[in-house]
Amino acid sequence: MNFPLVSKLIGIVMLILTIAFMICLGVAYGLDSEEVVGTTTLAYYTTIGVSIFGAILFFWIGRTHSKKFFRKEALCTIGLAWILASLIGSMPYVMILEYATLADAIFESTSGLTTTGASVFTNLETFPPSLMFWRCLSQWIGGMGVVVFFVAVLGFIGVGAKMLYANEASGTVSEFEESRIQSTVARLVWVYLGLSIACCLSYWGAGMNWFDAINHTFTTVSTAGFSTRTDSFAAFENPTIEWIAIIFMMLAGLNFLLLLRLVMGKVRFAKRNTEFVAYIIIMVVSSVMVSLYLMLDGTAWDAEHAFRSGTFQVVSIMTTTGFSTEDFAVWSALPQMMLLLLMVIGGCSGSTAGGIKISRLVIAVRLTFVSVERSFRTRVVRQIRLNGNTLSQQAVNEVTAYLVLIGSVICGSIILVSIFETTHEVDTCLSVVYATLFNVGPGIAEVGPSENFGFLHSHTKLFLSLLMVMGRLELYAILALFAPSLWKRFS
Amino acid sequence: MNFPLVSKLIGIVMLILTIAFMICLGVAYGLDSEEVVGTTTLAYYTTIGVSIFGAILFFWIGRTHSKKFFRKEALCTIGLAWILASLIGSMPYVMILEYATLADAIFESTSGLTTTGASVFTNLETFPPSLMFWRCLSQWIGGMGVVVFFVAVLGFIGVGAKMLYANEASGTVSEFEESRIQSTVARLVWVYLGLSIACCLSYWGAGMNWFDAINHTFTTVSTAGFSTRTDSFAAFENPTIEWIAIIFMMLAGLNFLLLLRLVMGKVRFAKRNTEFVAYIIIMVVSSVMVSLYLMLDGTAWDAEHAFRSGTFQVVSIMTTTGFSTEDFAVWSALPQMMLLLLMVIGGCSGSTAGGIKISRLVIAVRLTFVSVERSFRTRVVRQIRLNGNTLSQQAVNEVTAYLVLIGSVICGSIILVSIFETTHEVDTCLSVVYATLFNVGPGIAEVGPSENFGFLHSHTKLFLSLLMVMGRLELYAILALFAPSLWKRFS
Ligand SMILES: [K+]
Ligand SMILES: [K+]
């Protein structure tokens, strides 16, 4: 393990946090009311102090580092970076909200930086504007982190992420040189920024004020789902705003490398991209089914209203954003089950969405067909293809290992949550695990869109925080931290 | 496809059914009351007629067959045999019970022959004794079918079942010649018969009458779970009988090849058998946890009562038998979740139990540890071992493919059940799928042990019948029937 280099990289993350808190400080001086501005500015000064101290400390530890950077350094860096950032990010909540416990603050902060969007707080309207701003900004930073890390780091280390590059002419990750990764990362950041600006202008044009527009942009393009309103998008009662949110959530659930190509005018890539096609088909079919249910199930809505509400909920859940305009926790079994499955499926690989990702789903479905045929024709060899490329046996094995792993994590987590929350129902325990591990935000049952996670035990909140980070980093970066062999200095 | 040979084998199954119905006819003449004996004997004469006709027809079609017998013939035979037997077995229900619909009868018959034990009927005490006898006998025949087919056929075709033989010195299935399989099958039938006789004598000795003892033996050694009483084992209020049931359920959940070796005095095999050790550990830990919950959760039971009830429910669910002495559907989330997970896990491979089987669980758990380590040490190669043998990559791939497949089947089934049962809760839909696909019988929520499946729509009942057969035959034998390439005459 190259500890100095890991330390230096974490120092960079601390530096980014420092800048973020400075912006929050500016917002506090500009917008917070006189009664609270003393408390809020004190909170941000303290947090800035801590993160600057952290940045200096980690840079100092990493002052002499070798260039040796492998998978273990990469996994360790992103795992520790997300955990540390979540802890520091919790400070404003603890210092500004008198009623917030440490577990509450850590949960909310982790939920922000992992773009989950599950909340333990109610009455968001009573928050000082600067804290509301930090809450949403943390999701935007988290989303940017995912876009950058998954290309730069996971693309490099290749943990089940090789499929990201399956469209490239070269087809293999090893041919990506450092400079090429750097230029790709820079371009992706521009796509993320461009998407944010377009989203913000659209929200503002449709009638949001600047503060709401900026905050909702932060949480839309990162498919994260925090809102400045307790009622989420239902509070605006504005169909145009809802359609805008649908479009930008849908875009943010796409593979950012594909989005980059589309922006560069290479439209033909999209047609050959199995994941893109499957994403659109699943989204359209689910939207139509849920919309039909809403029209026929006695709501007495007109077609536009039903179609808009159905599509909004489907797109929001499938991209694991978690905004809501309807309380789907009161719907009947079929639409609820569909939403639960869409949570599991999630968006495209290389997006800010959670879930197991469409590409893995496609591979899993193709694998089941192959395995049925192989049960009676053992000598037939069938290759599994994705995005026009044949996958190696090792790539398929990585996907199945991931699926088995996430199945085990889900089962173990449900058992643990059931132990902490003995008084709650089976579907609540199941739902909190899904909603956090897949970075969705709201679940069904007692954690539906009109509810929040505040009633849970603090043990549960801390455990769910860990699940959020685990889900965000595709499990391996956190699980590897528990593997003793990761920490050996030389190996 | 060698149609004549498949036809001849199905003819043999028809012949076995004929013999079974003749026994039921004898029971009807001996035990049924005068009011119903006319109806019941007519029903059995008709059913005997149909199955004899079927036997003759299939033997005639198969009169000239080649010896060519491969995987596709084997899968096709067991798939069709179970479906046909379930259809013929439904005739007595339709003809004897006036209120039974065709869907009810098919569900009950399939539930019997697949050793599932889910029921659509209440007030079993009003059944004519001969019908009660057929209901339980069908499970015993189904259990025997599983023991025989999984060794003779699945052992031969090797669909994920090679691990059955992992203890053998040879290690590979291909070295099993026909004669050796035949002698093993004969021995296994003796073990099954011996277990049945021991179980029956124990029940009788503990105070059951002969009729109850025989019927409960049929459904205990096949881990099937039908009872002659609506209240299942709770009706007897006899702790000794409950402990006897616990022991025989536990034995029937073991690999029958291992059981055979234990009977032959080769005890050292058990110690080296990972599956056996894991089975015992999971069973003991779960029993203790559930028993502690029962003691501490305000039941005011003494330790023996709590330990007996906890162990009974755990063993019954884990071996997917489905007997009950307590209504676990009213327990809180933790013990319910544990029971749901135990349903999924199931018993040992090569037993009559359902679920994904312990050996697959062990492989999945080991695979997750390996995949976490591989995420940062790509060049490290770790073999996955089971029962002292190293598994080939292909064997591991078969297990992961099976797990992905069963995950897909579960998701698809839940969606379909939600479409049929729009008015029911998420946990009911989930629970009926688990209870039938894993051949458990009772589930939680609205299909708990004190409830039954009668309220479901007939579409759901027929679909669940298919799921029971699919689960019983480890998916492939039924899914393969839907693959067009299975039906090609030459390939
Ligand atoms: K989210
Ligand atoms: K059963």
CSV table of C-alpha atoms in Angstrom, one decimal, chain A residues 10 49 124 309 478:
chain,number,residue,atom,x,y,z
A,10,ILE,CA,-7.5,12.5,0.3
A,49,GLY,CA,-10.9,25.2,9.8
A,124,LEU,CA,-37.1,21.7,5.5
A,309,SER,CA,-47.3,11.6,-12.7
A,478,ILE,CA,-15.8,-0.3,1.1
